[in-house]
CSV table of C-alpha atoms in Angstrom, one decimal:
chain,number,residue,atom,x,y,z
J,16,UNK,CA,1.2,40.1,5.5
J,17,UNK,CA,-2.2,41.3,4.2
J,18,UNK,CA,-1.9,44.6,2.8
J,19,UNK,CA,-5.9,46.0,3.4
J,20,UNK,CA,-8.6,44.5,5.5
J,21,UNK,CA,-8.5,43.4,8.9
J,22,UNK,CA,-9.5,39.7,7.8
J,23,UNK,CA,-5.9,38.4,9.3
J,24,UNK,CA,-5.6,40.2,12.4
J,25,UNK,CA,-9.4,39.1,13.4
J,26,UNK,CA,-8.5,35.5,12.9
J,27,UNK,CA,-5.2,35.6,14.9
J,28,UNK,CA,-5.1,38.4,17.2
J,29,UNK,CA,-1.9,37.9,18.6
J,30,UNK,CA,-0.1,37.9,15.6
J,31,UNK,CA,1.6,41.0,14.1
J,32,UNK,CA,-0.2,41.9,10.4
J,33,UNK,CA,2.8,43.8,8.2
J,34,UNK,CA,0.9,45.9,5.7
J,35,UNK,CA,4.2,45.6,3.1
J,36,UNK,CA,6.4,42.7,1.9
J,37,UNK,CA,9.1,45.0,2.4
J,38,UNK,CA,8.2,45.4,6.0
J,39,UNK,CA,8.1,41.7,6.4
J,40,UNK,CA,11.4,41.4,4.4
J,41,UNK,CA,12.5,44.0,7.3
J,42,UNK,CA,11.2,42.1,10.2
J,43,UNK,CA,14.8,40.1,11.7
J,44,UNK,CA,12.0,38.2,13.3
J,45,UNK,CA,10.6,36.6,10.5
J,46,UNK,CA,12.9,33.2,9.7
J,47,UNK,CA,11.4,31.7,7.1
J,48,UNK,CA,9.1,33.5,4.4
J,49,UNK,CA,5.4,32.3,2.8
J,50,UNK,CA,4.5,32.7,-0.9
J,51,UNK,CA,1.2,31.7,-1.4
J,52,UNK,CA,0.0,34.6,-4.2
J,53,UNK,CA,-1.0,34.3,-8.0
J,54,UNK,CA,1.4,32.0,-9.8
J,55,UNK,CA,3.2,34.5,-11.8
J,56,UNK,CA,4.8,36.1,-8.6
J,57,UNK,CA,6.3,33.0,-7.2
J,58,UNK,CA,9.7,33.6,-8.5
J,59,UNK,CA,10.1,37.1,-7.7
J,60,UNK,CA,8.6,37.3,-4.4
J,61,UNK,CA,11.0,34.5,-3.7
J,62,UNK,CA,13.8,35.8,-4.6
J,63,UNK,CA,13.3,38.5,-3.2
J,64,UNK,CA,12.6,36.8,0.4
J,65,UNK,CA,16.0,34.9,-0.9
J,66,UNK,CA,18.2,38.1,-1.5
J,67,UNK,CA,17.1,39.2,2.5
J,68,UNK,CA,18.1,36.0,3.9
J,69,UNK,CA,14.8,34.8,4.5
J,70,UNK,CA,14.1,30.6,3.8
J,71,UNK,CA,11.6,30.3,1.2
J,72,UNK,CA,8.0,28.0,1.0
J,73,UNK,CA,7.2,28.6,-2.3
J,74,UNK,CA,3.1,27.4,-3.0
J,75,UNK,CA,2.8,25.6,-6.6
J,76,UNK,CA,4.0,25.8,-9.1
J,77,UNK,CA,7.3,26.2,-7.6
J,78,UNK,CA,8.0,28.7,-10.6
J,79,UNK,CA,7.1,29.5,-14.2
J,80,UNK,CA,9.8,27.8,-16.1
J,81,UNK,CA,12.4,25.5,-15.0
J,82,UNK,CA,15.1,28.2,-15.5
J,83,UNK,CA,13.6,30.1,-12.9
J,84,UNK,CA,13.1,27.0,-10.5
J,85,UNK,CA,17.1,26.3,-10.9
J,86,UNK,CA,17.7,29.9,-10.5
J,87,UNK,CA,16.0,29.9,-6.8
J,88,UNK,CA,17.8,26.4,-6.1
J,89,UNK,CA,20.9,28.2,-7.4
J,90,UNK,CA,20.7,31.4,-4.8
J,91,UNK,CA,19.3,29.8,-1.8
J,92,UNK,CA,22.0,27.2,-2.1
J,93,UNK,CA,24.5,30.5,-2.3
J,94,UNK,CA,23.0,32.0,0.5
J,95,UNK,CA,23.3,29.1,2.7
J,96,UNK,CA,19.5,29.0,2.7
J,97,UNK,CA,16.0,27.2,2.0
J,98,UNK,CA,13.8,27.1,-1.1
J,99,UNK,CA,11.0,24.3,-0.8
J,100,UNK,CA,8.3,23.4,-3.5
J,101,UNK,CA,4.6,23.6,-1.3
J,102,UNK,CA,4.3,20.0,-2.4
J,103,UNK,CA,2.1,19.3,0.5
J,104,UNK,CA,0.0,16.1,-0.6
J,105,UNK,CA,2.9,13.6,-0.6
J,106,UNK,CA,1.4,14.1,2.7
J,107,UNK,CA,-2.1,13.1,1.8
J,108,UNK,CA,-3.2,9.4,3.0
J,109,UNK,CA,-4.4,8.8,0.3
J,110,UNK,CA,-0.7,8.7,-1.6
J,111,UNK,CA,0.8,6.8,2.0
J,112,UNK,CA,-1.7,4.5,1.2
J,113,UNK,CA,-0.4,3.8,-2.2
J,114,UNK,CA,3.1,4.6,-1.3
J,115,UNK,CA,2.4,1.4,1.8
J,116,UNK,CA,0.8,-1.0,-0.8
J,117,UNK,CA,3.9,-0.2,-3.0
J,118,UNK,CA,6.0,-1.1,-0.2
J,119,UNK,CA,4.3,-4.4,0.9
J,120,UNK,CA,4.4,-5.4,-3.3
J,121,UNK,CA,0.6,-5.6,-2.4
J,122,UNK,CA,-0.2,-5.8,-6.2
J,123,UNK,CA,3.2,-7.4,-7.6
J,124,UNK,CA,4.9,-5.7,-10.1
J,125,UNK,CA,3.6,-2.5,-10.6
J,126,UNK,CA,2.7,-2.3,-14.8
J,127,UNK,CA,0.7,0.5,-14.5
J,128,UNK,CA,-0.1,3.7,-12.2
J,129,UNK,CA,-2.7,6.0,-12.6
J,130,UNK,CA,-3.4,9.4,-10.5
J,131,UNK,CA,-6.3,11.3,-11.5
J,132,UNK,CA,-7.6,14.9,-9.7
J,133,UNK,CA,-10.6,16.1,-11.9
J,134,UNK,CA,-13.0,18.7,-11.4
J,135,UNK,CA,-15.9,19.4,-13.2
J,136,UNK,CA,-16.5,23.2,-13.9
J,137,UNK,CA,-17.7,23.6,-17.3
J,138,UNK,CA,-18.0,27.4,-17.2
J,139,UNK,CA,-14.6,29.3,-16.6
J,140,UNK,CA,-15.0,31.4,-13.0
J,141,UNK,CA,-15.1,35.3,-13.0
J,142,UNK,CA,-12.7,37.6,-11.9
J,143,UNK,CA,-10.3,35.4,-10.5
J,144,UNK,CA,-6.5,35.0,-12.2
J,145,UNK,CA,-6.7,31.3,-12.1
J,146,UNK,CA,-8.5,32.0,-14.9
J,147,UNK,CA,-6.8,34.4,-16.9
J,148,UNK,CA,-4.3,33.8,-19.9
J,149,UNK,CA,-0.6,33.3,-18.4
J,150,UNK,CA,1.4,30.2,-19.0
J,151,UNK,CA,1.9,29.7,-15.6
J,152,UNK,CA,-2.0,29.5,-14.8
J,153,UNK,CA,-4.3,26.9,-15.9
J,154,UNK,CA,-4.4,23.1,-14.6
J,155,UNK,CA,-1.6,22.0,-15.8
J,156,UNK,CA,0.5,24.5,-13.4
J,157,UNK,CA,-2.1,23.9,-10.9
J,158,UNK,CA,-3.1,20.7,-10.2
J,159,UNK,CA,0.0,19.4,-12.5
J,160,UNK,CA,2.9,20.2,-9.9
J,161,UNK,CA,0.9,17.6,-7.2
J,162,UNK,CA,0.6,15.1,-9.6
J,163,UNK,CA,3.9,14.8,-10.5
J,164,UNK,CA,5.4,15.6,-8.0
J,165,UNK,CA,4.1,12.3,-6.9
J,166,UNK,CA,4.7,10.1,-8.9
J,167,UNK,CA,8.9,11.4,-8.9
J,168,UNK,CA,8.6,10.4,-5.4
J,169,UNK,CA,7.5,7.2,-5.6
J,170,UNK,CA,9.2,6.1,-8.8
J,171,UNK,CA,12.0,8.6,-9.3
J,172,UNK,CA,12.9,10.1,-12.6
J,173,UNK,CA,11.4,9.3,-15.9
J,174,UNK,CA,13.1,8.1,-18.9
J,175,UNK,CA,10.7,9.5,-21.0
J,176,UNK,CA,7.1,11.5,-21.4
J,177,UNK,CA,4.6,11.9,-23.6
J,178,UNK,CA,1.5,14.6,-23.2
J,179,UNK,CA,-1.8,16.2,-23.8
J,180,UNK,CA,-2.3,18.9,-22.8
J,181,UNK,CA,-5.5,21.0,-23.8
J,182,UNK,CA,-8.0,23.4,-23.5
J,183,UNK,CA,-11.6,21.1,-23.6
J,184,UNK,CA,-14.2,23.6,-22.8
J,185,UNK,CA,-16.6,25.4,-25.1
J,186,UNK,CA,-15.1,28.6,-23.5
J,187,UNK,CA,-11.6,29.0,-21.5
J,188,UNK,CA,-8.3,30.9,-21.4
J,189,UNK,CA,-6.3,27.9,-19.9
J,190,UNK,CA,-5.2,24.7,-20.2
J,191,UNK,CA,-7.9,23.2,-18.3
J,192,UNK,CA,-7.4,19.1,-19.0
J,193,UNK,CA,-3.9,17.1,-19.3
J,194,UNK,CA,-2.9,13.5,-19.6
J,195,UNK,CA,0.6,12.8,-19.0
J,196,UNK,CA,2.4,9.6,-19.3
J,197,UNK,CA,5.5,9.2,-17.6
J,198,UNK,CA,7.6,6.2,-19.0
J,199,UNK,CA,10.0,3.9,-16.7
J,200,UNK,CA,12.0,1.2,-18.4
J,201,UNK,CA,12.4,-0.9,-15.8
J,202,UNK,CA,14.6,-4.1,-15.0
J,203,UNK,CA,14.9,-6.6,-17.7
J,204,UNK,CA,12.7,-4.6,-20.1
J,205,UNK,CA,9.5,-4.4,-17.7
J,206,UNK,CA,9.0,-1.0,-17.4
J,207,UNK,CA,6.4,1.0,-15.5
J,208,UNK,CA,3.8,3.7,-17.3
J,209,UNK,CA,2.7,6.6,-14.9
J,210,UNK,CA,-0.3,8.3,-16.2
J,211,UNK,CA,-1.4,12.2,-14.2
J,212,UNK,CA,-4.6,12.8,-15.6
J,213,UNK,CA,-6.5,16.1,-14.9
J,214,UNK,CA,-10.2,17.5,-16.4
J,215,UNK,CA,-12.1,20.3,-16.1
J,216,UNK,CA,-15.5,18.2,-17.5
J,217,UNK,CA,-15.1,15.2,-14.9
J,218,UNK,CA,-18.7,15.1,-13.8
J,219,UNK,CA,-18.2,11.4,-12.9
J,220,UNK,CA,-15.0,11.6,-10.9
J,221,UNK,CA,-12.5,8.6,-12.3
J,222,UNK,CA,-10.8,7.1,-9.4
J,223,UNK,CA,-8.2,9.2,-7.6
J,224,UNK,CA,-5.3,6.5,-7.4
J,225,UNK,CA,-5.6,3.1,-10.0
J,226,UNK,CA,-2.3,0.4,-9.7
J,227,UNK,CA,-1.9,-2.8,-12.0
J,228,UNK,CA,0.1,-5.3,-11.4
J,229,UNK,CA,1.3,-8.8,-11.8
J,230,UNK,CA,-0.6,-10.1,-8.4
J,231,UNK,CA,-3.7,-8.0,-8.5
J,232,UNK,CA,-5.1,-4.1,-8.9
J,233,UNK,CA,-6.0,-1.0,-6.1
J,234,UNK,CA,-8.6,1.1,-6.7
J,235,UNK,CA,-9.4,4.1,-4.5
J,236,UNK,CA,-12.2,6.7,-5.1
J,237,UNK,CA,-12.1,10.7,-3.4
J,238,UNK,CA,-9.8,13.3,-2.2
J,239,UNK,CA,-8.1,13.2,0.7
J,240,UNK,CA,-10.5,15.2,3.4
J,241,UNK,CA,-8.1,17.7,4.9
J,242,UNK,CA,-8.4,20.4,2.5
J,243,UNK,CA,-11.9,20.4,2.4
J,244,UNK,CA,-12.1,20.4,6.3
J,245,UNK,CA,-9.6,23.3,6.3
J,246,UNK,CA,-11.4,25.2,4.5
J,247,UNK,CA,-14.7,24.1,6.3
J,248,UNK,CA,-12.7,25.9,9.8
J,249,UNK,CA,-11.7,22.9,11.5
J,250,UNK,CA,-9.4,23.3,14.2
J,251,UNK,CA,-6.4,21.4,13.9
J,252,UNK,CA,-4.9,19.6,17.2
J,253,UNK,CA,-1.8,20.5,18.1
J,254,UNK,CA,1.2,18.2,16.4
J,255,UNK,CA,1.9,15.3,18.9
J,256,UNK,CA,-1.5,15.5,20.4
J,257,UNK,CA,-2.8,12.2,21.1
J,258,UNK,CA,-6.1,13.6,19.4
J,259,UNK,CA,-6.4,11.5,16.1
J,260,UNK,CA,-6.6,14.3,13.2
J,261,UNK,CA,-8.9,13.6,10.9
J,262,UNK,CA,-9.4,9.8,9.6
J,263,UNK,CA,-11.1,8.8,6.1
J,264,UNK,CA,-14.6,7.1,6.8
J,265,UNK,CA,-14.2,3.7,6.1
J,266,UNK,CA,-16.6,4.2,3.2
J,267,UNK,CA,-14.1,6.3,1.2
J,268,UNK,CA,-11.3,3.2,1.7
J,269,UNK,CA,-9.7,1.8,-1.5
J,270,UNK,CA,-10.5,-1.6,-2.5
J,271,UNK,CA,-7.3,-4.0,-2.9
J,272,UNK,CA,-7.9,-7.0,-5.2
J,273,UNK,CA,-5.4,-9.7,-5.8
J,274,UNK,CA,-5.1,-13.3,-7.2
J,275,UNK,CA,-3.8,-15.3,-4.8
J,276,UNK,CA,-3.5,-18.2,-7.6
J,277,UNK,CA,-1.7,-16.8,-10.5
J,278,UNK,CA,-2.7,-19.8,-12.6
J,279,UNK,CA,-6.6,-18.8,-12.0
J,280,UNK,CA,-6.8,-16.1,-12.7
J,281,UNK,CA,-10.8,-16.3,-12.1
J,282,UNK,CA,-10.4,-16.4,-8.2
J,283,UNK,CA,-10.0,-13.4,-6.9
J,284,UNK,CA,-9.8,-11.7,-3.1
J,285,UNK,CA,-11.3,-8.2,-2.4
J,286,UNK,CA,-10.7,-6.5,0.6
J,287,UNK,CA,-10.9,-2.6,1.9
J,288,UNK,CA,-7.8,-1.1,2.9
J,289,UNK,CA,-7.8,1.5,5.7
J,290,UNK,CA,-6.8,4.6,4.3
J,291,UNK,CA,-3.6,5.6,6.1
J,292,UNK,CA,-3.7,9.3,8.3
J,293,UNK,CA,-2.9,12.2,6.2
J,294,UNK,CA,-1.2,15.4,8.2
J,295,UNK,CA,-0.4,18.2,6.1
J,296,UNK,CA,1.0,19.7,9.4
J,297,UNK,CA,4.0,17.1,8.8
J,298,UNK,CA,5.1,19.1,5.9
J,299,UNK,CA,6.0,22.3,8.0
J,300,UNK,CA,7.2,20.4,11.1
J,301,UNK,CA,9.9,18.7,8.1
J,302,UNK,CA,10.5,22.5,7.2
J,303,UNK,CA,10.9,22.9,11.1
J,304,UNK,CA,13.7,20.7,11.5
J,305,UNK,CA,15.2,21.5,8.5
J,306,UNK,CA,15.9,25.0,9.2
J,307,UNK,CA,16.8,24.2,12.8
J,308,UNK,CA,19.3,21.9,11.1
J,309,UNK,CA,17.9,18.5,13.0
J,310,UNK,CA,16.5,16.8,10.1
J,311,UNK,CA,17.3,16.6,6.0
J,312,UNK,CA,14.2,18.8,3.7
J,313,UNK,CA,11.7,16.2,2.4
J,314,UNK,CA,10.7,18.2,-0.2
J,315,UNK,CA,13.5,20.1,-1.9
J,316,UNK,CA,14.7,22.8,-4.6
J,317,UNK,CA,15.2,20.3,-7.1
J,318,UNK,CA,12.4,18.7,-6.0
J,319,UNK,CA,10.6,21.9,-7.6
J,320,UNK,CA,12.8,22.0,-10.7
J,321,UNK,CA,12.0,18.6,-11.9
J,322,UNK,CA,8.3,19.1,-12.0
J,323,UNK,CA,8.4,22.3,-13.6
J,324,UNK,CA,10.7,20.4,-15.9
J,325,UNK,CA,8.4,17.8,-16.7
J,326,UNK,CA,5.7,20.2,-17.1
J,327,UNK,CA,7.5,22.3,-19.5
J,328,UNK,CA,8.3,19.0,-21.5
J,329,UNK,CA,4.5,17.9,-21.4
J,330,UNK,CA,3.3,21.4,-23.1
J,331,UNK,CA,6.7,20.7,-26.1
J,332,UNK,CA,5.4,17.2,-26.4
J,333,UNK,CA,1.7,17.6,-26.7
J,334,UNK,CA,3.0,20.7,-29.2
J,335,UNK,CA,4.7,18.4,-31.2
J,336,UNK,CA,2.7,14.5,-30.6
J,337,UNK,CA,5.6,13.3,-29.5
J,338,UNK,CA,7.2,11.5,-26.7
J,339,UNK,CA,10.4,13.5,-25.4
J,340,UNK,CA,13.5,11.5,-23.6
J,341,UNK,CA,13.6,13.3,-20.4
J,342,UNK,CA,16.7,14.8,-19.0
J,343,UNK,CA,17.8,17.1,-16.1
């Protein structure tokens, strides 16, 4: 749906342009609808794709609040239908790297995690809403929902958080920096910190993904490519092609190093570890299946709830310089 400019129907000529949500809405066609507009719309464009029987892919944040988010788990679950978070980068290779090295207990017991996605724009953009006063703008609801979204997949829920969450430049209407600590307890007291880490004034990028543990620490550097290459026009192969889509140069590779001796600590073993092959088209062949009823939704309702929980709780504890005991 674009509703002026011929931008759309340029780029994919075959395709039918509506020039109205309520057309699309109309359209018995149409399976499964698209959100992808300013963040303050989320929840009632989809609820309104919701109420005409339409599955859902909701871009983040999922919602504004976390009532909202349980109210469009609530209905599509009523309806017999689909709502699903846009949490495309548990699909980066970056994170199934990590997720891999996790896995294979490449660095022991994980103590700490960190996942970092700074930019550095020190002067707030013009006429865009990103930029514009609304709670459910500014980094936090922006690069936030990716953040912690991963980290709940890899560890699961938190027993506790504790946030920052500010506004650092000389001039801005949002929340553009955030450090959030998620706290797991662990077996036998050893518990796990999770720190999502965002900045607005990162001119020297920290690493994207740093893990500490008991046998040794991963360290990886950049963004995962595909977004970047998207946006550059890059065409995609077709999913199952035996065309390889898009793998990291070896020079953007983490760096693995471990202590093979515990006891000397002083000897340690670097190596590079391939980065693993990112495919953001897996997320919408997962919404495939899931519709067609062949395969169980990666990336669900809840899914989308308990980030904008989280995110919620990380504004009330960085209110009140607190950490918050975290409950669903």
């Amino acid at each position: 749906m674009q509703r002026s400019g011929d931008e759309a129907a340029k780029a994919y000529p075959a395709v039918k342009i509506e020039r109205s949500f309520e057309a699309t809405l109309a359209d018995k066609s149409v399976e499964v609808v698209v959100v992808s507009t300013p963040n303050e719309t989320h929840f009632a464009l989809a609820k309104q794709a919701l109420e005409a029987g339409k599955h859902v892919v909701i871009d983040k944040p999922f919602a504004a609040t976390s009532a909202e988010a349980l109210e469009l788990g609530r209905l599509a679950k009523s309806k017999g239908l689909l709502a699903i978070p846009f949490h495309n980068r548990r699909w980066d290779g970056d994170f199934l790297t990590v997720k891999k090295l996790l896995h294979e207990n490449a660095v022991g017991r994980l103590v700490t995690f960190e996942s970092h996605f700074d930019r550095f724009r020190p002067v707030p953009r013009e006429n865009t809403w990103k930029e514009a006063s609304n709670p459910a703008n500014g980094m936090l609801f922006d690069l936030g929902p990716h953040l912690v979204d991963q980290a709940l997949a890899l560890f699961g829920a938190p027993d506790a958080i504790a946030a920052s969450v500010r506004a650092d430049r000389d001039e801005t209407a949002i929340e553009d920096a955030f450090d959030i600590t998620l706290h797991y307890k662990g077996a036998n007291g050893k518990g796990l910190l999770a720190h999502c880490r965002t900045s607005y004034l990162a001119c020297l990028n920290a690493p994207r993904f740093l893990l500490h543990g008991t046998a040794g620490s991963f360290e990886k550097h950049g963004l995962d490519p595909q977004e970047p290459t998207l946006v550059g026009g890059a065409k995609v192969p077709m999913l199952g092609s035996p065309e390889v889509w898009l793998q990291e140069k070896e020079a953007a590779w983490g760096k693995l190093t471990t202590a093979p001796v515990p006891s000397d600590p002083a000897m340690l073993v670097e190596r590079q570890v391939k980065t693993e092959l990112g495919d953001y088209r897996g997320f919408y062949a997962n919404v495939r299946d899931a519709v067609l009823g062949t395969s169980p939704l990666a990336v669900t309702a809840e899914d989308g709830y308990r980030v904008t929980k989280l995110l919620e709780m990380a504004r009330e504890s960085s209110a009140k310089g607190c950490t918050l005991k975290v409950e669903f």
